CSV table of N, CA and C in Angstrom, one decimal:
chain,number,residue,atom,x,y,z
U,1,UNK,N,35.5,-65.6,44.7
U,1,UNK,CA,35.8,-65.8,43.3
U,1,UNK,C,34.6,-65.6,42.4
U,2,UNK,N,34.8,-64.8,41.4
U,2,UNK,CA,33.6,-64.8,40.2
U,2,UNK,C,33.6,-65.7,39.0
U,3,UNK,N,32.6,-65.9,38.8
U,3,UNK,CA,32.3,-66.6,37.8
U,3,UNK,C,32.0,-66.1,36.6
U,4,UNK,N,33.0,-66.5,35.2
U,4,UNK,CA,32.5,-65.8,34.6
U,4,UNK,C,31.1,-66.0,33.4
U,5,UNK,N,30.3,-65.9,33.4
U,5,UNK,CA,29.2,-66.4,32.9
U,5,UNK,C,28.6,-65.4,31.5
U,6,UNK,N,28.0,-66.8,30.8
U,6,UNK,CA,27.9,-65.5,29.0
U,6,UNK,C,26.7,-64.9,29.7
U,7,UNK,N,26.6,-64.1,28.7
U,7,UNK,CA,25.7,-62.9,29.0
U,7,UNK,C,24.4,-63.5,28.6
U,8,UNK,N,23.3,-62.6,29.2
U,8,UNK,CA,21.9,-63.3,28.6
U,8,UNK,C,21.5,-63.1,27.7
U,9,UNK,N,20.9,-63.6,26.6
U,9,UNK,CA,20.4,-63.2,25.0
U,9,UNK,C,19.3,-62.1,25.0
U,10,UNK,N,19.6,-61.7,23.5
U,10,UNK,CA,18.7,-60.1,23.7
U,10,UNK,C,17.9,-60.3,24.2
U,11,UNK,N,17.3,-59.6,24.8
U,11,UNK,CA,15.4,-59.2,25.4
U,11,UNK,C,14.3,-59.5,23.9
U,12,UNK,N,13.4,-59.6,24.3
U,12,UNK,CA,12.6,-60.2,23.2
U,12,UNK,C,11.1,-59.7,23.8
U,13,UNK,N,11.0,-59.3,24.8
U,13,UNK,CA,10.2,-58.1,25.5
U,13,UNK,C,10.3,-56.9,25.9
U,14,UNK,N,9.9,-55.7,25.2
U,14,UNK,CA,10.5,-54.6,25.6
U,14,UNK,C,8.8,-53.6,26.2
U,15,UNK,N,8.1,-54.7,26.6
U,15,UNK,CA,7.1,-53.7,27.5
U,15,UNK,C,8.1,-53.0,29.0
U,16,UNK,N,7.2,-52.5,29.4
U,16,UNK,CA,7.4,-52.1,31.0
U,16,UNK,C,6.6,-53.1,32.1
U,17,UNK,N,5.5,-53.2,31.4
U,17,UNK,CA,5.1,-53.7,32.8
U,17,UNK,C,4.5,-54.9,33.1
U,18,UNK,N,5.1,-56.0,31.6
U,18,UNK,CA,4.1,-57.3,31.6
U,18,UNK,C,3.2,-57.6,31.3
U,19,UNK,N,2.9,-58.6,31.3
U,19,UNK,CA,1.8,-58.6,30.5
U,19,UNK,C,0.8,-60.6,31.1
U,20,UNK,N,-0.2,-60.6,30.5
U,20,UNK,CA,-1.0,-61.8,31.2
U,20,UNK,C,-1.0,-63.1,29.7
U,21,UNK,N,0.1,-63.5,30.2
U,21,UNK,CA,0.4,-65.0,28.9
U,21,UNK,C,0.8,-66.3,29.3
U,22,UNK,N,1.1,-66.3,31.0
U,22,UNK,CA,1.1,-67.4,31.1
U,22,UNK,C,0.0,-68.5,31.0
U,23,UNK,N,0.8,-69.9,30.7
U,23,UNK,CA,-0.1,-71.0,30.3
U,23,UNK,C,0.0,-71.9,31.4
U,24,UNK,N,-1.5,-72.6,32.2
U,24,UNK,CA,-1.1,-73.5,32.8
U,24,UNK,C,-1.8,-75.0,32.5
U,25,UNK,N,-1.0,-75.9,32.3
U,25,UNK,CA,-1.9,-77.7,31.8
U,25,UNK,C,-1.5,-78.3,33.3
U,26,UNK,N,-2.3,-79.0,33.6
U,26,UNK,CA,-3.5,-79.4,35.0
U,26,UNK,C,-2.7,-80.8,34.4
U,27,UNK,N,-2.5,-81.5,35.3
U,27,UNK,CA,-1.7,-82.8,35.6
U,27,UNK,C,-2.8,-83.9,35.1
U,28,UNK,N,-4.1,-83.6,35.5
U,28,UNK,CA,-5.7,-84.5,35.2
U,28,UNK,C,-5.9,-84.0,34.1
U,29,UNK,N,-5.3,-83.3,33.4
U,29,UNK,CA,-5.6,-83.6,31.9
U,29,UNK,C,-5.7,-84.7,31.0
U,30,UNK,N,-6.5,-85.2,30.5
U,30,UNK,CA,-6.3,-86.4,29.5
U,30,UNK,C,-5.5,-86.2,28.6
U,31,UNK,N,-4.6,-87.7,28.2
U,31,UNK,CA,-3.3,-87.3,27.4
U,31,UNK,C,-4.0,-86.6,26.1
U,32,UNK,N,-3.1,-86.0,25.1
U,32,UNK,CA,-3.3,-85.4,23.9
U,32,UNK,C,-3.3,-86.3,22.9
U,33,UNK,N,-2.6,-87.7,22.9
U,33,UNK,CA,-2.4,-89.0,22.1
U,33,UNK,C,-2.2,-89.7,22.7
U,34,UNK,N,-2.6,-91.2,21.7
U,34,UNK,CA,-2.0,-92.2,22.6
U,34,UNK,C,-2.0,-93.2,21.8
U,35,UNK,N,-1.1,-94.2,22.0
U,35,UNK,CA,-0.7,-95.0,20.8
U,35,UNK,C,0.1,-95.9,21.6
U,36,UNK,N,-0.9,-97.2,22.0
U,36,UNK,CA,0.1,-98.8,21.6
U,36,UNK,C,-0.3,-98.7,23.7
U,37,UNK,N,-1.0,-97.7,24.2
U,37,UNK,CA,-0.3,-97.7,25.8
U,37,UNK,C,0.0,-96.6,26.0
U,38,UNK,N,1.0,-95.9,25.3
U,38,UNK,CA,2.0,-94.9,25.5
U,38,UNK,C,1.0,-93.4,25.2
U,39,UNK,N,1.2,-92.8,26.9
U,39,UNK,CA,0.3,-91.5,26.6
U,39,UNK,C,1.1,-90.4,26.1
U,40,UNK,N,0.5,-89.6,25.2
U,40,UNK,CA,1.2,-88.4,25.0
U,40,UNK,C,0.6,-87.2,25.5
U,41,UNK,N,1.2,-86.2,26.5
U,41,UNK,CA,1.1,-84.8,26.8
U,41,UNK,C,2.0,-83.5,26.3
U,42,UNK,N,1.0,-83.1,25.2
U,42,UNK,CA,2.1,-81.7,24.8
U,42,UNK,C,1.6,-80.4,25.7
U,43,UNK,N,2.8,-80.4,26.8
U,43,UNK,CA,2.8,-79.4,28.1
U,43,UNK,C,2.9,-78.2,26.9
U,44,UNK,N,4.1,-78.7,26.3
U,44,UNK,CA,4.5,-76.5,25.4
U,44,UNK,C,5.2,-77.5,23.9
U,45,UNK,N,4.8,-77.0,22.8
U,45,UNK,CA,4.5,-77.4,21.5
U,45,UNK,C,5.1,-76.1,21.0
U,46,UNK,N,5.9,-76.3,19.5
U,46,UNK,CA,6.5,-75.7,18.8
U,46,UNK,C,5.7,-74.2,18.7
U,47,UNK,N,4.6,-74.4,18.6
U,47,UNK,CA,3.5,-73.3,18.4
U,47,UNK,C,3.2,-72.4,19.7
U,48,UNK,N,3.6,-73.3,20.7
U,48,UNK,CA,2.8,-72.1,21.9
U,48,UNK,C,3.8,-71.6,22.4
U,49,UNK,N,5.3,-71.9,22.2
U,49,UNK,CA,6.2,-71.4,22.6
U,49,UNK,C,7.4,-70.4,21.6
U,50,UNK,N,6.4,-70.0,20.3
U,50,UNK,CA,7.2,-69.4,19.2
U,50,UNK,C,8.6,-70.0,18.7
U,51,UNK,N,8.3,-71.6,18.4
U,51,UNK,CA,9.8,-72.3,18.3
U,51,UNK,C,10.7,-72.3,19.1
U,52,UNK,N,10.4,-71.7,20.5
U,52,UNK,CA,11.8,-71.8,21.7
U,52,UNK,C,11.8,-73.3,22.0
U,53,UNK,N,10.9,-73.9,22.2
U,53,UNK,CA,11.4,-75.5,23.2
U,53,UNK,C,9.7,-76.2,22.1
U,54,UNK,N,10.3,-77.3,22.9
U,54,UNK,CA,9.1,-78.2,22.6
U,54,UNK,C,9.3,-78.9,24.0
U,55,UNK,N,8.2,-79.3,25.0
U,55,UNK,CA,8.4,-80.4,26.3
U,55,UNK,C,6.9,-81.1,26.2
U,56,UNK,N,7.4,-82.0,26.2
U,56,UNK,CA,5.9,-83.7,26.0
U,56,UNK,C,7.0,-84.4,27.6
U,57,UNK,N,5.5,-84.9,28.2
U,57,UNK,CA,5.6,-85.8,28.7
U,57,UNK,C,5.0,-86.8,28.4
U,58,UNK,N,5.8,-88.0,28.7
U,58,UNK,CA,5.5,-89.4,27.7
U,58,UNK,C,5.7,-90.7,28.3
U,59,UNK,N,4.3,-91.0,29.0
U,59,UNK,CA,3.8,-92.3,29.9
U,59,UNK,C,4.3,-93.6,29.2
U,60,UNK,N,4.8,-94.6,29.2
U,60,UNK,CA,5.3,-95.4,28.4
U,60,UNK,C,4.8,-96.6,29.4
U,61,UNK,N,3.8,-97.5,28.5
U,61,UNK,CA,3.5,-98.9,29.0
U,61,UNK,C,4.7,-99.5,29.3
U,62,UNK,N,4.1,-100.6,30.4
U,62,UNK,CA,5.1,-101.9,31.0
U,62,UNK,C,5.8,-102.6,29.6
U,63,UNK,N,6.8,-102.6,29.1
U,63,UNK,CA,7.3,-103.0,28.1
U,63,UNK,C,6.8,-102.6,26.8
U,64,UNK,N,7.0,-101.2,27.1
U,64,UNK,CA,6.3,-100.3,25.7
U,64,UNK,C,7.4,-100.0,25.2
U,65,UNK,N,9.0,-100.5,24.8
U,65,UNK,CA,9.7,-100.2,24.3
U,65,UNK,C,10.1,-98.5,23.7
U,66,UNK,N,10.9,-98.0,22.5
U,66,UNK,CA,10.8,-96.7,22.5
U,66,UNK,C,11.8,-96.6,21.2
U,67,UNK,N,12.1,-95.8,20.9
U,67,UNK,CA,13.3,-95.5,19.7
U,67,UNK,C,14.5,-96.3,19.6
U,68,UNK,N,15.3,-96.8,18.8
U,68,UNK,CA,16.4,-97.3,19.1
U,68,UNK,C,17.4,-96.1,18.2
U,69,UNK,N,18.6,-96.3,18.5
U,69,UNK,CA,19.7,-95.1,18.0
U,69,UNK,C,19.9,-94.6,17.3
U,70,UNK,N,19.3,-93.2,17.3
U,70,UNK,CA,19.2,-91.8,16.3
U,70,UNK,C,19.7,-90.8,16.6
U,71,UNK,N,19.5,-89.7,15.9
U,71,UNK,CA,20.2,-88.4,15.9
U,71,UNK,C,18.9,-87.0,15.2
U,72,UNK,N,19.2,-86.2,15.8
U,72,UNK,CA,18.3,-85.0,15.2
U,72,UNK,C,19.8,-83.9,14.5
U,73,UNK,N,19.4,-83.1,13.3
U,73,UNK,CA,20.3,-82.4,12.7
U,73,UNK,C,19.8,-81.2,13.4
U,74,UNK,N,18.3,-81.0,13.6
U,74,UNK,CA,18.1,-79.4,14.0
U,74,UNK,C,17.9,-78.9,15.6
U,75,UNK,N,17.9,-80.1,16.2
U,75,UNK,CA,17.8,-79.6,17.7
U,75,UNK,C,18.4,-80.6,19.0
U,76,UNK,N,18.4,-80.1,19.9
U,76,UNK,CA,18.6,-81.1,20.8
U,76,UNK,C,17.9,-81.5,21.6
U,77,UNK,N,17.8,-82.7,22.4
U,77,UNK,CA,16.8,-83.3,23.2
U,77,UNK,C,17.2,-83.6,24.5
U,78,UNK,N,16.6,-83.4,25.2
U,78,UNK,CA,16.7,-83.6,26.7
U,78,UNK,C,15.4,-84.6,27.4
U,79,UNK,N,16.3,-85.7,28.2
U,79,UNK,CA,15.4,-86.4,28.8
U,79,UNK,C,15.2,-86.8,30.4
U,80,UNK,N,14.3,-86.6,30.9
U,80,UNK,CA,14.1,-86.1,32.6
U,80,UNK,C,13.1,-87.7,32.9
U,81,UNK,N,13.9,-88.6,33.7
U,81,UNK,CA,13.1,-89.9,33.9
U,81,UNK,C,12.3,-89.5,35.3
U,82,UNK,N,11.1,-89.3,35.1
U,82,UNK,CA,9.7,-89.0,36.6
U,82,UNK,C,9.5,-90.3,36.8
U,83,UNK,N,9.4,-91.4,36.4
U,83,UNK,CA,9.1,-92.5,37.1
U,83,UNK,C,9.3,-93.8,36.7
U,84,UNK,N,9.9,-94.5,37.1
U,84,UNK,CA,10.0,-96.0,36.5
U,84,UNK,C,11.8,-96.0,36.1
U,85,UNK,N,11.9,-97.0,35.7
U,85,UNK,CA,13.3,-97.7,35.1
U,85,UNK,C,13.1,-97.2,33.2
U,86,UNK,N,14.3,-96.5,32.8
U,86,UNK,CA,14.6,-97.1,31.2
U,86,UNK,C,15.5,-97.3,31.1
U,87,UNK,N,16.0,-97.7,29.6
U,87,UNK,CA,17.2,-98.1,28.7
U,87,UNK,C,17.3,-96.6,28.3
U,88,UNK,N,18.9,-95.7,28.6
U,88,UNK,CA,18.8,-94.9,27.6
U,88,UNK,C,19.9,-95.4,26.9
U,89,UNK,N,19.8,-94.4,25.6
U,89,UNK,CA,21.2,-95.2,24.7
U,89,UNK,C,22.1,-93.9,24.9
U,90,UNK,N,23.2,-94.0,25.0
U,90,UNK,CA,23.9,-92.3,25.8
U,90,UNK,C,25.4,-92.3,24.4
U,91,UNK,N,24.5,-92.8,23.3
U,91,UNK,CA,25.8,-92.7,21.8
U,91,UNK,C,26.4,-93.6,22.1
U,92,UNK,N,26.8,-94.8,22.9
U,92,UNK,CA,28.1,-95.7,23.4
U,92,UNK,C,27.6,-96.8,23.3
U,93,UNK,N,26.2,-96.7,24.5
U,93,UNK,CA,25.7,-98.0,24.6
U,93,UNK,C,24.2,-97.9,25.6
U,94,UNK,N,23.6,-98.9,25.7
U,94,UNK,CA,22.3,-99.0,26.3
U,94,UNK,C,22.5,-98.9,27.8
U,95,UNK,N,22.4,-97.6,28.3
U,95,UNK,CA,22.2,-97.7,29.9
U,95,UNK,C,21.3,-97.5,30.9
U,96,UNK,N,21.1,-98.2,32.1
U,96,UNK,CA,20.5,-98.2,32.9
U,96,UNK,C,20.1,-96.4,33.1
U,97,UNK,N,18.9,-96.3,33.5
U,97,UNK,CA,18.6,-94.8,34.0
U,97,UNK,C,17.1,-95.3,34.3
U,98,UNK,N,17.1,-94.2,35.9
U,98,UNK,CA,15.8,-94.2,36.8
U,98,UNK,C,15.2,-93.1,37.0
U,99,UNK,N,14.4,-92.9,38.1
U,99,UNK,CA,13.3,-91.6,38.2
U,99,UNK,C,14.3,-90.7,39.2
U,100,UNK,N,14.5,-89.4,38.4
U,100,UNK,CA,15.8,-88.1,38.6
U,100,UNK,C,16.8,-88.2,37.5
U,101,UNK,N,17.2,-89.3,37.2
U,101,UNK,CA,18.3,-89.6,35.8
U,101,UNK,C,18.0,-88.1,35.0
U,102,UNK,N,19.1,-87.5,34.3
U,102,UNK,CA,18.2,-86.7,33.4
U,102,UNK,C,19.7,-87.3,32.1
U,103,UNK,N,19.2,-86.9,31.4
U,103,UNK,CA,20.1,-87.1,29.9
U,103,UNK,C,19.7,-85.9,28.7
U,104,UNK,N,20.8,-85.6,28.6
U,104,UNK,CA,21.1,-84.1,27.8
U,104,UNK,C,21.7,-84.2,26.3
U,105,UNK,N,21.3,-84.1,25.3
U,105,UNK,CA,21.5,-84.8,23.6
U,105,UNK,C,22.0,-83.4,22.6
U,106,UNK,N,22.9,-83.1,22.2
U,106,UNK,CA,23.0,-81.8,21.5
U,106,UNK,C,22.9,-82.4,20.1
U,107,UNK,N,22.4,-81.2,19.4
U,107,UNK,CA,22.3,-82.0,18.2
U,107,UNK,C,23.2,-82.8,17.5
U,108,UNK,N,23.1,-84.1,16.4
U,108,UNK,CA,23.8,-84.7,16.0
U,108,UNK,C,24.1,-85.8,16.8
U,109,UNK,N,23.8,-85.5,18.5
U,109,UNK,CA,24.1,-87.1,19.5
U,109,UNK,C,23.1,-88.0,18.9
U,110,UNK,N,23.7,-89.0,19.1
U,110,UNK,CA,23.1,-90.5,19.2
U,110,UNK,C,22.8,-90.7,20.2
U,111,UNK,N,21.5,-91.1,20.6
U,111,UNK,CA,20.4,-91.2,21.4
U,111,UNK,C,19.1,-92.3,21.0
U,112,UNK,N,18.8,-93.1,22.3
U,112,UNK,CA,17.8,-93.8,22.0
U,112,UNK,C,17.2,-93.7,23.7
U,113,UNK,N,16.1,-94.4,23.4
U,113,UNK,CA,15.5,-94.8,24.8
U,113,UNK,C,14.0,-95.9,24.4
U,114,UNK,N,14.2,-96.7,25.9
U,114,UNK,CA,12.8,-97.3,25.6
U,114,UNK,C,12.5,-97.8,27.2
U,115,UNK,N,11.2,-98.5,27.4
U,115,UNK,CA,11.1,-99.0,28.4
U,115,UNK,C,10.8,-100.4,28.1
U,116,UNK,N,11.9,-100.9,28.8
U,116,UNK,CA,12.0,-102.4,28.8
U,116,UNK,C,11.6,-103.3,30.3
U,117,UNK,N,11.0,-102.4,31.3
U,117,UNK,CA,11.3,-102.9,32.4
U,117,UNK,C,9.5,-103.4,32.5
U,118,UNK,N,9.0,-104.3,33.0
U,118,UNK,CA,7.5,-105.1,33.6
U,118,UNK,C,6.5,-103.5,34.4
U,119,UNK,N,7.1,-102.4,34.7
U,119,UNK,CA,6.4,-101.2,35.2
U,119,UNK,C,6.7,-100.1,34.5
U,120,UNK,N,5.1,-99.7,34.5
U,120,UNK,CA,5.6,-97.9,33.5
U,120,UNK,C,6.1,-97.6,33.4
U,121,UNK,N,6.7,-96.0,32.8
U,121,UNK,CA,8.0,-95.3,32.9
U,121,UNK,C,7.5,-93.9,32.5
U,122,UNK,N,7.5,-92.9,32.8
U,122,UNK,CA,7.0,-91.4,32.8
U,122,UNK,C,8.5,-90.8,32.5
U,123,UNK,N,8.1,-89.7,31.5
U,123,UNK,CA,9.5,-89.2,31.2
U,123,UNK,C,9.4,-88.0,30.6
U,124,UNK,N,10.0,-86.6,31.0
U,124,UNK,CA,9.8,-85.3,30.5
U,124,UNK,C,10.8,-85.2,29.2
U,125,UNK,N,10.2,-84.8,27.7
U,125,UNK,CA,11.1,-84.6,26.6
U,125,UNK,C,11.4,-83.5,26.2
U,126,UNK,N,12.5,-82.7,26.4
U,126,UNK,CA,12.1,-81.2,25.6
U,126,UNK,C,13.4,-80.6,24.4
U,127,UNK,N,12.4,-80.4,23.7
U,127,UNK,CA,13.2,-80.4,22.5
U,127,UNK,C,13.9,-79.1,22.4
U,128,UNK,N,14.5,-78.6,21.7
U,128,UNK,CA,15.2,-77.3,21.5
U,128,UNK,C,16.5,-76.8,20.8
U,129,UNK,N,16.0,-76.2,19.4
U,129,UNK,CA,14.3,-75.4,19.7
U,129,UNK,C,13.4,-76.5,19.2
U,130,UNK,N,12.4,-75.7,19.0
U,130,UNK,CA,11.1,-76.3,19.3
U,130,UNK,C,10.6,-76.9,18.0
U,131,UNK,N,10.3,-78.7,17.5
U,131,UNK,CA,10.1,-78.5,16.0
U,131,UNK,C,8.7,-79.1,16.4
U,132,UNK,N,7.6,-79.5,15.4
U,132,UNK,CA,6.1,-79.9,15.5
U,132,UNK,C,6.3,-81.5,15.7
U,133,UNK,N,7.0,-81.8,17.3
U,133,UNK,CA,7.4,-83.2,17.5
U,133,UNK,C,5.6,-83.8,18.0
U,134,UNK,N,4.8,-83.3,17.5
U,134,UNK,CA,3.4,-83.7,17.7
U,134,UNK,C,2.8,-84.4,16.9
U,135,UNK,N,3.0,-84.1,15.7
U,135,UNK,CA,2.8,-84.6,14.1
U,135,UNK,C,3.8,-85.8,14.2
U,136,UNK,N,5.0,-85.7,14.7
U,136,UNK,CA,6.2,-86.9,14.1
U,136,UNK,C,5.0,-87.7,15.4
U,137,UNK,N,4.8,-88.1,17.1
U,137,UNK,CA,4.3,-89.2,17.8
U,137,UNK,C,2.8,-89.6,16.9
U,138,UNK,N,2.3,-88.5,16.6
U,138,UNK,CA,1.0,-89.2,15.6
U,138,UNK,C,0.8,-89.6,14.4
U,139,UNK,N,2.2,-89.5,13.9
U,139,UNK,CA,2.8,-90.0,12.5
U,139,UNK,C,3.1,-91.2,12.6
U,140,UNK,N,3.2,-91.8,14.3
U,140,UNK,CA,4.0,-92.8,14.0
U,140,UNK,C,3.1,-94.1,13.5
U,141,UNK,N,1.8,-94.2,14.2
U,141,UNK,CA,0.6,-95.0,13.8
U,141,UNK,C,0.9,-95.7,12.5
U,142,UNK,N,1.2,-94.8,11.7
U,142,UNK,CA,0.6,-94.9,10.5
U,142,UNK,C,1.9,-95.6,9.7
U,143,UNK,N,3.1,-95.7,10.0
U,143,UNK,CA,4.5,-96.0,9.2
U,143,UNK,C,3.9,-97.7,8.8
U,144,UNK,N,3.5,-98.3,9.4
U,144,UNK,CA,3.2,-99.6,8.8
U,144,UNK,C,2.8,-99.8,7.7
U,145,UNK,N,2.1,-99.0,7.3
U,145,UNK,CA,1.2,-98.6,5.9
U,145,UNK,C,1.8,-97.7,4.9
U,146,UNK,N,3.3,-97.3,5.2
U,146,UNK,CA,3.7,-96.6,4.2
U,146,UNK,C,4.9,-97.4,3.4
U,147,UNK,N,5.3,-97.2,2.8
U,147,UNK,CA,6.4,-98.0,1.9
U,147,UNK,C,7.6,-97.2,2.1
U,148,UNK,N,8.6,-98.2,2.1
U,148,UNK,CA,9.8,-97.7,2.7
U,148,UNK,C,10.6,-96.8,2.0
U,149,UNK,N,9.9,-95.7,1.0
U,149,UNK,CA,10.5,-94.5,0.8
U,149,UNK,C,9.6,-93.5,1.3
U,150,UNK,N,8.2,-93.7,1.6
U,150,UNK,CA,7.4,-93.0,2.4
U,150,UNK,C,7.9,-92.9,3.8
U,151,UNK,N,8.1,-94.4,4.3
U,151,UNK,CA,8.7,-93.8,5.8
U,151,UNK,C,10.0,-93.3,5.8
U,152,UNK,N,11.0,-93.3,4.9
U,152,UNK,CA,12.4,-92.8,4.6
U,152,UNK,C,11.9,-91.3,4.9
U,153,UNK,N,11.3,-90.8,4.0
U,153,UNK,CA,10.4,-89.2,3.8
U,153,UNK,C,10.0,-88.7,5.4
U,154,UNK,N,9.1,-90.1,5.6
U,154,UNK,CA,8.6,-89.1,7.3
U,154,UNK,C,9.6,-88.9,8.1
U,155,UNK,N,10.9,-89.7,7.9
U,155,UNK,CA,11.4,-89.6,9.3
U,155,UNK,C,12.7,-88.7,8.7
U,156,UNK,N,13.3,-88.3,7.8
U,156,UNK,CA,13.9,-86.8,7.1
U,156,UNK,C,12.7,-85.9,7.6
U,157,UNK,N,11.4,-85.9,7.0
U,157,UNK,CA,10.7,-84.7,7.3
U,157,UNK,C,10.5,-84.2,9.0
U,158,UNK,N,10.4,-85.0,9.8
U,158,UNK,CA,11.0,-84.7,11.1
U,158,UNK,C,11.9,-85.3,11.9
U,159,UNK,N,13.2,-85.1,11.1
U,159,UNK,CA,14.3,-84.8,11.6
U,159,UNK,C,14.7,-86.1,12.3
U,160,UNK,N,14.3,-86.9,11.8
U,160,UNK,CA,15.1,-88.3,12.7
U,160,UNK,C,15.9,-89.2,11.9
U,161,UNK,N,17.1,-89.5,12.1
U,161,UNK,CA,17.7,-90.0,11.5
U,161,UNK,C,18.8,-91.0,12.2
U,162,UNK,N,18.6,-92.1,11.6
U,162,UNK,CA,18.7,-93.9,12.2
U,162,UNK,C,19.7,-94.0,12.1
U,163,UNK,N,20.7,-95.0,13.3
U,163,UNK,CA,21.8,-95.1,12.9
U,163,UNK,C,22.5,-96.6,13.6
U,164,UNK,N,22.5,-97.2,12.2
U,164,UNK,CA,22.5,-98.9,12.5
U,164,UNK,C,23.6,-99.2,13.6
């Protein structure tokens, strides 16, 4: 039996013979941010991947908590749990998910996650496409200090939007 499957999107390389552009980030890298515990690694960023994806891995302290239930209008989010226990929120309700869990967000889902459990929690994010979600984790520092049409602003300006 065949499968019928969509076709693949145009080519977007039309060399012959390839070319030398792969990127590789070394696991002993020191995170790129970090804030509260929670390390941040930007593997592939809006910029190194010409807006295709965005993927951060994101070390989350022993009760480093995490987002509670939002939505993105311009992309979707995917979440791949590497280690530890979290809360994901799967639009319904707060569920249990472990290391292999994966959770798949199309735009407009309601989604949250945190880590609530006494041990780390490591977790691959990848956005898509790709927006400057590097600016929104180092933006976050700072919301204490903004007034609540300032953080209204940050979190429209990338794309997050709260839902009581």
């Amino acid at each position: 039996m065949s499968l019928a499957l969509p076709p693949y999107p145009p080519s977007r390389y039309s060399g012959d013979e390839g070319e030398v552009s792969a990127r590789l980030k070394h696991a002993d890298e020191p995170p790129d941010y970090e804030l509260g515990g929670t390390k941040y690694r930007y593997l592939a960023t809006q910029a190194s991947t010409d807006g295709d994806f965005g993927l951060f891995r994101v070390d989350i302290a022993p009760a480093g908590g995490g987002p509670g239930p939002h939505f993105h209008k311009t992309m979707s989010e995917s979440f791949f749990i590497l280690s530890g226990t979290m809360r994901m929120h799967d639009g319904r309700d707060w569920v249990h998910a472990s290391a292999g869990d994966y959770l798949y967000v199309p735009p407009g889902g309601v989604h949250g996650f945190r880590n609530d459990a006494d041990e780390p929690a490591s977790i691959l994010i990848l956005f898509a496409p790709g927006g400057p979600r590097e600016a929104y984790f180092e933006g976050l520092a700072g919301l204490g200090d903004m007034t609540d049409e300032e953080r209204s602003e940050f979190f429209i300006r990338h794309d997050n939007y709260w839902v009581q």
